[in-house]
Amino acid sequence: MNIDSVQIELDNMNIDCVNTKSDNMNIDYTITKSNNMNIDCTRTESDNMNIDRKKTKSIAPSISKESPEPYDIFKQLPLEVITKIVLHLSFNDVISLKSVSKAWRCIYINQNEIWANICDDLNIRVIDYSRCLNDRARHDSECKGYAEAASEKLFGPLCDYWLTFNHYIMIIRNIKNNDFATIYIPRCARDEYSYCTDDYIVNINAFNKQPIQVFVLSGANKPIVTKYLKMFDQFKKLIRSRKYPVKVIGNKRYLVFEICSIIFVYSIARTEFTQSFFKVIRKNVEFSLNEENFDSKFLNEHRDTKFDLYDHKLAMVHPAGTLFLTDLRTGKTYKELKFSSKRCIVNSMKCSDYRIMIGITIMKKKGIEEYLAIIYHMKGCSQDNRLKIPLLKPVSQFKVTNNCIGIENKGTATPFITKIDSYLKVFWLECETFSFDCTRKYIYYTVNQSIFQYDLLKSMLSKFEVVQKIAINAISNLLPLTPINDRYLLVRSTFSNSYDIFDVKEHTSVRSIQLTAGYSLVHVGKLSIVFSNSKEFMVIAFN
């Protein structure tokens, strides 16, 4: 420290060229700091200092009013490293971390990678709750049900996956507390066909001037928007003829109508339905014809097609034994496979992210029927990359998770295929109907009006008991168990025309839905359940 070219040693308090004592210092117009001591012309923090030979009073060192912040080691780490650490914690630990400090709440755990991992474990997909997100954007001031609204004002916005998780929790709480609305939507008595999702209801009526009517569902206490779709000319002609069956399937991105292997595709953005393309799905050898050409012979030969939709991928099977995969983003058919050398009856099919499942009946000599379930693994899919499972009865439907496939059929035994490491394991359960837990950890199945829980994880270790009875004489077996989410199942009650929402964790029914005569179940989704009769739709909206 240099003070007017005078060297001071703090420890010995020696000031070169100046004879001083620690109790009687003479410092002429100098400024020094020693152990937080400030010495200037008017102030000193020593015990008895003389400045210009004037004795001053001792003044206590100044103390900051604000206490120093505790040392935070995480401030020294890159955010990517903190995220990797948090990914190794349990769900409960992550939930606890948000209460540690504002930094943890706003920065460290407010990362899409962390909450995407949690959502994946619970099988919560952003697209399933996208209407909640859209509602939030449009009606933020009205959404009293969103618990994080006040929190965001204090701590800022949440990342997308955390926001999706909160909407999922909101649905769980609404169901548990019976806090959801019932919406009635009138329908025309002459409607020939209807299709329902969480986001819209489609009515087809060939007698109307505008045959395709769509009700856009915006949630409880929101207005129902009615739209009439602009139609392709070929589509309108086929519907007006009323000679051929119309099939409909849709998700949050696409709405597809199919008539005898001809698809008419509409893209969906927000609440708008826009014509995309129409296409005749047929073999490559027939592509010498114009893709838009078809005749009555072609239509009659393809009345019994089956199709399914997953995201942008449309799978279709013909009774002649051919499978087609079409990318709805481009309109191109990119895969064609022959799954049967003989003409067959297609009982059921299912399309998932990377698997295609087909249930068929093949007629043999002397009226003997052969029932098969065929499973294609679509990663590097080839003719040989398939699994065939013979059954005693036709396939009713396929139910799928990432690591397990269940084949519901009209027989008494149900096969399940799981993948352990790189090996496939097939096991059978005697049950009438079943459902997977959305977290992909359990199978729920029914026997004699009771519900059983099969633990898929424990089944890999034979020493554990894997079956537990969770409900006795509680349900009717007339309806397949249908999951709403990982917490609740919709089951058919033993009472006439009645349904129960069953809590698989508490092993009890949380809500009974008693219907008047004439209603039937038409849709079960993440956000709603829909019943209908000839006069109206009844929508039970969880959000």
Coordinates of C-alpha atoms in Angstrom, one line a residue:
M1 CA 0.0 0.0 0.0
N2 CA 1.5 3.4 -1.0
I3 CA 0.5 6.5 0.9
D4 CA 2.3 9.6 -0.5
S5 CA 5.3 7.3 -1.3
V6 CA 5.4 6.1 2.3
Q7 CA 5.4 2.3 2.7
I8 CA 3.3 0.9 5.5
E9 CA 3.5 -2.7 6.8
L10 CA 0.1 -3.7 8.2
D11 CA 1.4 -6.3 10.6
N12 CA 4.1 -4.3 12.3
M13 CA 2.4 -0.9 11.7
N14 CA 5.8 0.5 10.6
I15 CA 5.6 3.6 8.5
D16 CA 8.9 4.2 6.9
C17 CA 10.5 7.6 7.5
V18 CA 7.8 8.4 10.1
N19 CA 8.1 7.5 13.7
T20 CA 4.7 6.4 14.8
K21 CA 2.9 4.4 17.5
S22 CA -0.2 2.5 17.0
D23 CA -1.9 4.5 19.7
N24 CA -0.6 7.9 18.6
M25 CA -0.4 8.1 14.9
N26 CA 0.4 11.3 12.9
I27 CA -0.8 11.1 9.4
D28 CA -0.9 14.3 7.5
Y29 CA -3.5 14.5 4.8
T30 CA -3.2 10.8 4.0
I31 CA -5.8 8.1 3.4
T32 CA -5.2 4.5 4.4
K33 CA -7.1 1.3 5.1
S34 CA -6.0 -1.2 7.6
N35 CA -8.4 -3.9 8.6
N36 CA -11.3 -2.0 7.1
M37 CA -10.1 1.3 8.8
N38 CA -10.9 4.4 6.8
I39 CA -8.6 7.4 7.6
D40 CA -9.1 10.7 5.9
C41 CA -9.0 14.3 7.0
T42 CA -12.0 14.0 9.2
R43 CA -12.6 10.4 10.1
T44 CA -10.5 7.6 11.6
E45 CA -11.4 4.1 12.9
S46 CA -8.3 3.7 15.0
D47 CA -8.4 3.8 18.8
N48 CA -6.7 7.2 19.5
M49 CA -5.4 8.8 16.3
N50 CA -4.2 12.3 16.0
I51 CA -4.9 14.0 12.7
D52 CA -3.3 17.4 12.4
R53 CA -2.5 17.0 16.1
K54 CA -6.2 17.0 16.9
K55 CA -7.4 14.1 18.9
T56 CA -10.4 12.3 17.5
K57 CA -12.9 9.9 19.0
S58 CA -12.9 6.3 18.1
I59 CA -15.7 5.2 15.8
A60 CA -16.8 1.6 15.5
P61 CA -16.4 -0.1 12.1
S62 CA -19.4 0.2 9.9
I63 CA -21.5 -2.9 9.6
S64 CA -23.6 -3.6 6.5
K65 CA -27.3 -3.8 7.2
E66 CA -27.8 -6.7 4.7
S67 CA -26.4 -10.0 5.7
P68 CA -24.1 -11.6 3.1
E69 CA -25.7 -14.2 0.8
P70 CA -24.9 -17.8 1.6
Y71 CA -22.3 -19.4 -0.7
D72 CA -24.0 -21.3 -3.5
I73 CA -21.8 -23.8 -5.1
F74 CA -24.3 -24.4 -7.9
K75 CA -23.6 -20.8 -9.2
Q76 CA -20.1 -22.1 -10.2
L77 CA -21.5 -25.0 -12.3
P78 CA -22.8 -24.8 -15.8
L79 CA -26.6 -25.1 -16.1
E80 CA -26.2 -28.3 -18.3
V81 CA -24.3 -30.0 -15.4
I82 CA -27.0 -29.1 -12.9
T83 CA -29.6 -30.5 -15.2
K84 CA -27.7 -33.8 -15.5
I85 CA -27.5 -34.0 -11.7
V86 CA -31.3 -33.4 -11.3
L87 CA -32.1 -36.0 -13.9
H88 CA -30.8 -38.7 -11.5
L89 CA -33.1 -37.6 -8.7
S90 CA -36.5 -39.1 -7.9
F91 CA -39.7 -37.3 -8.8
N92 CA -40.4 -36.3 -5.1
D93 CA -36.9 -34.9 -4.9
V94 CA -37.5 -32.7 -7.9
I95 CA -40.7 -31.4 -6.5
S96 CA -38.9 -30.5 -3.2
L97 CA -36.2 -28.6 -5.0
K98 CA -38.6 -26.0 -6.3
S99 CA -39.1 -24.8 -2.7
V100 CA -35.4 -24.4 -2.0
S101 CA -34.9 -20.9 -3.4
K102 CA -35.9 -18.6 -6.2
A103 CA -32.9 -19.7 -8.2
W104 CA -33.9 -23.3 -8.0
R105 CA -37.5 -22.5 -8.8
C106 CA -36.9 -20.1 -11.7
I107 CA -33.7 -21.5 -13.3
Y108 CA -32.2 -24.8 -12.1
I109 CA -35.3 -27.0 -12.4
N110 CA -37.2 -24.9 -14.8
Q111 CA -35.7 -26.8 -17.7
N112 CA -37.6 -28.7 -20.4
E113 CA -35.2 -31.7 -20.3
I114 CA -36.0 -32.3 -16.6
W115 CA -39.8 -32.1 -17.0
A116 CA -39.8 -34.0 -20.3
N117 CA -38.1 -36.9 -18.4
I118 CA -40.9 -36.7 -15.7
C119 CA -43.6 -36.5 -18.4
D120 CA -42.2 -39.5 -20.2
D121 CA -42.2 -41.6 -17.1
L122 CA -45.9 -40.8 -16.6
N123 CA -46.6 -41.1 -20.3
I124 CA -47.8 -37.5 -20.4
R125 CA -47.6 -36.1 -23.9
V126 CA -47.7 -32.4 -24.7
I127 CA -50.0 -33.0 -27.6
D128 CA -52.6 -34.7 -25.4
Y129 CA -52.9 -31.5 -23.3
S130 CA -52.3 -29.0 -26.0
R131 CA -55.9 -27.7 -25.8
C132 CA -55.2 -26.8 -22.1
L133 CA -52.2 -24.9 -23.3
N134 CA -54.2 -23.1 -26.0
D135 CA -57.0 -22.3 -23.5
R136 CA -54.4 -20.9 -21.2
A137 CA -53.1 -18.6 -23.9
R138 CA -56.5 -17.4 -24.9
H139 CA -58.3 -17.2 -21.5
D140 CA -55.5 -16.6 -18.9
S141 CA -57.6 -14.2 -16.8
E142 CA -60.5 -16.7 -16.7
C143 CA -58.6 -19.9 -15.9
K144 CA -59.1 -20.1 -12.1
G145 CA -58.3 -23.8 -12.2
Y146 CA -54.6 -23.3 -13.1
A147 CA -52.8 -23.4 -9.8
E148 CA -49.6 -21.9 -11.2
A149 CA -51.2 -18.6 -12.4
A150 CA -50.3 -16.6 -9.3
S151 CA -46.9 -18.4 -9.1
E152 CA -45.9 -17.3 -12.6
K153 CA -46.5 -13.7 -11.6
L154 CA -43.9 -14.0 -8.9
F155 CA -41.4 -16.3 -10.5
G156 CA -41.9 -16.0 -14.2
P157 CA -43.2 -18.4 -16.8
L158 CA -42.7 -22.2 -16.6
C159 CA -41.0 -24.2 -19.3
D160 CA -43.4 -26.1 -21.7
Y161 CA -43.1 -29.5 -20.2
W162 CA -43.5 -28.3 -16.6
L163 CA -46.6 -26.4 -17.8
T164 CA -47.9 -29.6 -19.4
F165 CA -47.3 -31.5 -16.1
N166 CA -49.3 -28.9 -14.2
H167 CA -52.2 -29.3 -16.6
Y168 CA -52.1 -33.0 -16.1
I169 CA -52.2 -32.5 -12.3
M170 CA -55.1 -30.2 -12.7
I171 CA -57.1 -32.9 -14.5
I172 CA -56.2 -35.4 -11.8
R173 CA -57.5 -33.1 -9.1
N174 CA -60.6 -32.2 -11.0
I175 CA -61.6 -35.8 -11.3
K176 CA -60.8 -36.6 -7.7
N177 CA -62.8 -33.6 -6.5
N178 CA -65.7 -34.2 -8.9
D179 CA -65.0 -30.7 -10.2
F180 CA -65.9 -30.9 -13.9
A181 CA -68.7 -29.8 -16.1
T182 CA -71.2 -31.6 -18.3
I183 CA -71.8 -30.1 -21.8
Y184 CA -74.8 -31.0 -24.0
I185 CA -74.5 -30.5 -27.8
P186 CA -77.6 -31.1 -29.9
R187 CA -77.3 -33.3 -33.0
C188 CA -79.4 -33.9 -36.0
A189 CA -81.6 -37.0 -35.9
R190 CA -80.6 -37.9 -39.4
D191 CA -76.8 -37.9 -38.7
E192 CA -75.5 -41.1 -40.3
Y193 CA -72.1 -41.2 -38.6
S194 CA -70.2 -39.4 -35.8
Y195 CA -66.6 -39.3 -34.6
C196 CA -65.4 -37.8 -31.3
T197 CA -62.1 -36.7 -29.9
D198 CA -61.2 -34.4 -26.9
D199 CA -61.0 -31.5 -29.3
Y200 CA -63.8 -31.9 -31.8
I201 CA -66.9 -33.9 -32.8
V202 CA -67.5 -34.8 -36.5
N203 CA -71.0 -35.4 -37.9
I204 CA -71.7 -36.8 -41.3
N205 CA -75.1 -36.3 -42.9
A206 CA -75.4 -37.0 -46.7
F207 CA -78.8 -35.3 -46.8
N208 CA -77.4 -31.9 -45.8
K209 CA -76.2 -29.3 -48.2
Q210 CA -73.0 -29.3 -46.2
P211 CA -72.5 -32.9 -45.2
I212 CA -69.5 -32.6 -42.8
Q213 CA -70.2 -30.7 -39.6
V214 CA -67.6 -30.2 -36.9
F215 CA -68.1 -29.0 -33.3
V216 CA -64.9 -27.5 -31.9
L217 CA -64.7 -28.1 -28.2
S218 CA -62.9 -25.4 -26.2
G219 CA -63.4 -26.7 -22.7
A220 CA -66.1 -26.2 -20.1
N221 CA -67.8 -22.8 -20.0
K222 CA -66.5 -21.9 -23.4
P223 CA -68.6 -21.4 -26.5
I224 CA -69.0 -24.4 -28.9
V225 CA -67.8 -23.4 -32.4
T226 CA -69.6 -25.0 -35.3
K227 CA -67.8 -25.4 -38.6
Y228 CA -68.8 -27.0 -42.0
L229 CA -65.8 -28.4 -43.9
K230 CA -65.1 -27.5 -47.5
M231 CA -65.2 -30.7 -49.4
F232 CA -63.3 -32.3 -52.2
D233 CA -65.5 -32.8 -55.3
Q234 CA -64.8 -36.6 -55.3
F235 CA -65.6 -36.8 -51.6
K236 CA -68.9 -35.0 -52.0
K237 CA -69.9 -37.3 -54.9
L238 CA -69.1 -40.5 -52.9
I239 CA -71.0 -39.3 -49.9
R240 CA -74.0 -38.2 -51.9
S241 CA -74.2 -41.7 -53.5
R242 CA -74.6 -43.3 -50.1
K243 CA -73.3 -46.6 -51.6
Y244 CA -70.1 -46.9 -49.8
P245 CA -69.1 -46.9 -46.1
V246 CA -67.4 -43.8 -44.7
K247 CA -64.7 -44.2 -42.0
V248 CA -63.2 -41.3 -40.0
I249 CA -60.1 -41.0 -37.8
G250 CA -58.3 -38.0 -36.5
N251 CA -55.9 -36.5 -34.0
K252 CA -54.8 -33.0 -33.1
R253 CA -53.0 -32.5 -36.4
Y254 CA -55.0 -34.3 -39.0
L255 CA -58.6 -35.4 -39.8
V256 CA -58.9 -38.3 -42.3
F257 CA -61.9 -39.6 -44.1
E258 CA -61.7 -43.0 -45.9
I259 CA -64.0 -44.5 -48.5
C260 CA -63.0 -47.8 -49.9
S261 CA -59.2 -47.1 -49.8
I262 CA -59.5 -43.5 -50.9
I263 CA -58.4 -41.0 -48.2
F264 CA -59.4 -37.3 -47.9
V265 CA -57.0 -35.5 -45.6
Y266 CA -57.6 -32.2 -43.7
S267 CA -54.8 -30.6 -41.7
I268 CA -55.6 -28.9 -38.3
A269 CA -54.0 -25.8 -37.0
R270 CA -55.6 -24.3 -33.8
T271 CA -59.3 -24.6 -34.7
E272 CA -59.0 -24.4 -38.5
F273 CA -59.5 -27.4 -40.7
T274 CA -57.8 -27.0 -44.1
Q275 CA -58.1 -29.3 -47.2
S276 CA -54.7 -31.0 -47.6
F277 CA -55.0 -33.7 -50.3
F278 CA -56.9 -36.8 -51.4
K279 CA -55.3 -40.1 -52.5
V280 CA -56.1 -43.6 -53.7
I281 CA -54.2 -46.1 -51.6
R282 CA -53.3 -49.1 -53.9
K283 CA -50.4 -51.3 -55.0
N284 CA -47.5 -49.9 -56.9
V285 CA -48.2 -52.0 -59.9
E286 CA -51.4 -50.0 -60.3
F287 CA -49.7 -46.7 -60.3
S288 CA -49.5 -46.6 -64.1
L289 CA -53.0 -45.3 -63.7
N290 CA -53.6 -41.8 -62.4
E291 CA -53.5 -41.9 -58.6
E292 CA -56.8 -40.0 -58.5
N293 CA -58.6 -42.5 -60.7
F294 CA -60.9 -45.2 -59.4
D295 CA -64.0 -47.1 -60.6
S296 CA -66.9 -49.0 -59.0
K297 CA -65.0 -52.3 -59.2
F298 CA -62.1 -50.9 -57.2
L299 CA -64.5 -49.4 -54.7
N300 CA -66.4 -52.7 -54.2
E301 CA -63.2 -54.6 -53.8
H302 CA -62.0 -52.3 -51.0
R303 CA -65.0 -51.9 -48.8
D304 CA -63.5 -53.8 -45.9
T305 CA -60.3 -51.9 -45.4
K306 CA -59.0 -51.0 -41.9
F307 CA -56.8 -48.0 -41.1
D308 CA -55.2 -46.3 -38.1
L309 CA -53.4 -43.0 -37.4
Y310 CA -50.4 -42.2 -35.3
D311 CA -49.2 -38.6 -35.4
H312 CA -48.5 -38.0 -39.1
K313 CA -48.3 -41.7 -40.1
L314 CA -51.4 -43.4 -41.6
A315 CA -51.5 -47.2 -41.8
M316 CA -54.0 -49.0 -44.0
V317 CA -54.5 -52.7 -44.7
H318 CA -56.4 -54.3 -47.6
P319 CA -58.3 -57.6 -47.4
A320 CA -56.0 -58.8 -50.2
G321 CA -53.3 -58.9 -47.5
T322 CA -51.3 -55.7 -48.2
L323 CA -50.2 -53.1 -45.7
F324 CA -49.6 -49.5 -46.7
L325 CA -47.9 -46.6 -44.8
T326 CA -48.5 -43.0 -45.8
D327 CA -46.8 -39.9 -44.5
L328 CA -49.6 -37.3 -44.2
R329 CA -47.1 -34.4 -44.2
T330 CA -46.0 -35.2 -47.8
G331 CA -48.9 -37.4 -49.0
K332 CA -46.4 -40.1 -50.1
T333 CA -47.0 -43.8 -49.5
Y334 CA -43.5 -44.9 -48.4
K335 CA -44.0 -48.5 -47.3
E336 CA -45.9 -51.5 -48.9
L337 CA -45.8 -55.0 -47.3
K338 CA -47.5 -58.2 -48.0
F339 CA -48.7 -59.7 -44.7
S340 CA -50.8 -62.6 -46.1
S341 CA -50.6 -64.6 -49.4
K342 CA -54.4 -65.3 -49.2
R343 CA -57.4 -63.0 -49.1
C344 CA -58.4 -62.6 -45.5
I345 CA -60.7 -60.8 -43.1
V346 CA -59.0 -58.0 -41.2
N347 CA -60.4 -58.0 -37.7
S348 CA -58.4 -55.2 -36.2
M349 CA -55.3 -53.2 -36.6
K350 CA -53.2 -50.7 -34.6
C351 CA -50.5 -48.3 -35.5
S352 CA -48.0 -47.0 -32.9
D353 CA -44.8 -45.0 -33.1
Y354 CA -42.7 -47.9 -34.6
R355 CA -45.0 -50.9 -34.7
I356 CA -47.9 -52.1 -36.8
M357 CA -50.2 -54.8 -35.4
I358 CA -52.8 -56.6 -37.6
G359 CA -55.4 -59.2 -36.5
I360 CA -56.7 -61.4 -39.3
T361 CA -58.9 -64.4 -40.0
I362 CA -57.9 -66.8 -42.9
M363 CA -60.5 -69.2 -44.3
K364 CA -59.1 -72.6 -44.9
K365 CA -60.6 -75.8 -46.4
K366 CA -63.8 -77.3 -45.0
G367 CA -64.7 -74.0 -43.4
I368 CA -61.8 -74.0 -40.9
E369 CA -60.8 -70.6 -39.7
E370 CA -57.2 -69.6 -38.7
Y371 CA -56.8 -66.6 -36.4
L372 CA -53.5 -64.7 -36.4
A373 CA -52.0 -61.6 -34.8
I374 CA -49.1 -60.2 -36.9
I375 CA -46.7 -57.6 -35.4
Y376 CA -44.3 -55.6 -37.5
H377 CA -41.4 -53.8 -36.0
M378 CA -41.1 -50.7 -38.2
K379 CA -37.5 -49.8 -37.5
G380 CA -35.8 -51.4 -40.5
C381 CA -39.1 -53.1 -41.3
S382 CA -39.0 -55.9 -43.8
Q383 CA -41.1 -58.9 -44.8
D384 CA -39.1 -61.1 -42.4
N385 CA -39.1 -58.7 -39.5
R386 CA -42.5 -59.7 -38.0
L387 CA -43.9 -61.9 -35.3
K388 CA -46.9 -64.2 -35.9
I389 CA -49.0 -65.4 -32.9
P390 CA -51.8 -68.0 -33.5
L391 CA -55.0 -67.5 -31.5
L392 CA -58.1 -69.5 -30.7
K393 CA -60.5 -66.6 -31.5
P394 CA -60.4 -63.4 -33.6
V395 CA -58.6 -60.3 -32.4
S396 CA -60.9 -57.6 -30.8
Q397 CA -58.2 -54.9 -30.4
F398 CA -54.6 -54.3 -29.7
K399 CA -53.4 -52.2 -26.8
V400 CA -49.9 -50.9 -26.7
T401 CA -47.2 -49.3 -24.5
N402 CA -43.5 -48.7 -25.2
N403 CA -42.5 -52.1 -23.8
C404 CA -45.6 -54.3 -24.0
I405 CA -48.3 -55.3 -26.5
G406 CA -51.6 -56.9 -25.4
I407 CA -53.8 -58.7 -27.9
E408 CA -57.4 -58.6 -26.7
N409 CA -59.5 -61.4 -28.4
K410 CA -62.7 -63.2 -28.1
G411 CA -61.1 -66.2 -26.4
T412 CA -60.5 -66.7 -22.7
A413 CA -56.7 -66.3 -22.8
T414 CA -54.9 -63.0 -23.7
P415 CA -51.3 -63.0 -25.0
F416 CA -48.9 -60.2 -23.9
I417 CA -45.5 -59.6 -25.6
T418 CA -42.8 -57.7 -23.7
K419 CA -39.3 -56.9 -24.5
I420 CA -36.5 -57.7 -22.0
D421 CA -33.1 -56.4 -23.2
S422 CA -33.1 -57.7 -26.8
Y423 CA -35.4 -60.7 -26.2
L424 CA -39.2 -61.0 -26.7
K425 CA -41.2 -62.7 -23.9
V426 CA -44.7 -63.9 -24.5
F427 CA -47.0 -64.7 -21.5
W428 CA -50.7 -65.3 -21.2
L429 CA -53.4 -64.1 -18.8
E430 CA -56.8 -65.6 -18.5
C431 CA -59.1 -62.5 -18.5
E432 CA -62.1 -61.0 -20.2
T433 CA -60.7 -57.5 -20.9
F434 CA -57.6 -55.6 -19.8
S435 CA -56.0 -52.1 -19.9
F436 CA -52.5 -50.9 -19.4
D437 CA -51.6 -48.3 -16.8
C438 CA -50.5 -45.2 -18.6
T439 CA -47.2 -45.3 -16.8
R440 CA -46.6 -48.7 -18.5
K441 CA -45.9 -50.4 -15.2
Y442 CA -49.1 -52.3 -14.7
I443 CA -51.8 -54.3 -16.5
Y444 CA -55.3 -54.1 -15.1
Y445 CA -57.6 -57.0 -16.1
T446 CA -61.0 -58.4 -15.2
V447 CA -62.1 -61.8 -14.1
N448 CA -65.6 -62.5 -12.8
Q449 CA -66.4 -58.8 -12.2
S450 CA -63.3 -58.2 -10.2
I451 CA -60.3 -56.1 -11.2
F452 CA -56.7 -57.4 -10.9
Q453 CA -53.4 -55.6 -11.1
Y454 CA -50.4 -57.2 -12.8
D455 CA -47.0 -55.7 -12.0
L456 CA -44.9 -55.8 -15.2
L457 CA -41.7 -54.7 -13.5
K458 CA -41.9 -57.4 -10.8
S459 CA -42.8 -60.0 -13.4
M460 CA -39.2 -59.8 -14.7
L461 CA -38.2 -61.2 -11.3
S462 CA -40.1 -64.4 -10.6
K463 CA -39.6 -64.3 -6.8
F464 CA -42.1 -61.4 -6.5
E465 CA -45.8 -61.7 -6.3
V466 CA -47.0 -59.9 -9.4
V467 CA -50.9 -60.1 -9.2
Q468 CA -53.1 -58.2 -6.7
K469 CA -56.9 -58.0 -6.6
I470 CA -57.9 -54.3 -6.3
A471 CA -61.7 -54.5 -6.7
I472 CA -64.3 -57.2 -6.0
N473 CA -67.6 -57.7 -7.7
A474 CA -67.5 -54.0 -8.7
I475 CA -67.9 -54.0 -12.5
S476 CA -69.6 -55.5 -15.5
N477 CA -67.4 -57.2 -18.1
L478 CA -69.4 -55.9 -21.0
L479 CA -67.1 -53.0 -21.5
P480 CA -63.3 -53.1 -21.9
L481 CA -61.3 -51.3 -19.2
T482 CA -60.4 -47.9 -20.5
P483 CA -57.7 -45.7 -19.0
I484 CA -58.3 -42.0 -18.6
N485 CA -54.8 -41.5 -17.3
D486 CA -52.4 -43.3 -15.0
R487 CA -54.7 -42.8 -12.0
Y488 CA -58.2 -43.5 -13.3
L489 CA -60.1 -46.1 -15.3
L490 CA -63.5 -45.9 -16.8
V491 CA -65.4 -49.2 -16.1
R492 CA -68.9 -50.4 -16.7
S493 CA -70.8 -50.6 -13.4
T494 CA -72.9 -53.6 -12.4
F495 CA -75.9 -51.2 -12.3
S496 CA -77.9 -50.8 -15.4
N497 CA -76.6 -48.2 -17.9
S498 CA -74.1 -46.9 -15.4
Y499 CA -70.3 -46.2 -15.5
D500 CA -67.8 -45.7 -12.7
I501 CA -64.5 -43.7 -12.7
F502 CA -62.2 -46.1 -10.7
D503 CA -59.1 -44.9 -8.8
V504 CA -56.5 -47.6 -9.2
K505 CA -54.3 -46.1 -6.4
E506 CA -57.0 -45.8 -3.8
H507 CA -58.8 -48.9 -5.1
T508 CA -62.2 -47.1 -5.0
S509 CA -64.7 -45.5 -7.3
V510 CA -64.6 -41.7 -7.2
R511 CA -67.5 -40.9 -9.5
S512 CA -70.6 -42.8 -10.7
I513 CA -72.2 -41.7 -14.0
Q514 CA -75.8 -42.8 -14.3
L515 CA -77.2 -42.5 -17.8
T516 CA -80.8 -42.4 -19.0
A517 CA -81.9 -45.0 -21.6
G518 CA -80.6 -44.6 -25.1
Y519 CA -77.1 -43.2 -24.3
S520 CA -74.0 -45.0 -25.4
L521 CA -70.3 -44.4 -24.8
V522 CA -68.5 -43.0 -27.9
H523 CA -65.2 -41.6 -26.6
V524 CA -62.8 -41.7 -23.7
G525 CA -59.9 -39.3 -23.7
K526 CA -57.4 -37.5 -21.5
L527 CA -59.6 -34.4 -21.2
S528 CA -63.2 -35.7 -21.6
I529 CA -65.7 -38.6 -21.8
V530 CA -68.4 -38.4 -24.5
F531 CA -71.8 -40.2 -24.5
S532 CA -74.4 -39.8 -27.2
N533 CA -78.0 -40.7 -28.2
S534 CA -80.0 -39.8 -31.2
K535 CA -80.6 -36.2 -30.1
E536 CA -77.5 -35.0 -28.4
F537 CA -73.9 -35.5 -27.3
M538 CA -73.1 -35.4 -23.6
V539 CA -69.5 -34.3 -22.9
I540 CA -68.0 -34.6 -19.5
A541 CA -65.1 -32.2 -19.6
F542 CA -62.3 -32.6 -17.1
N543 CA -60.7 -29.3 -17.9

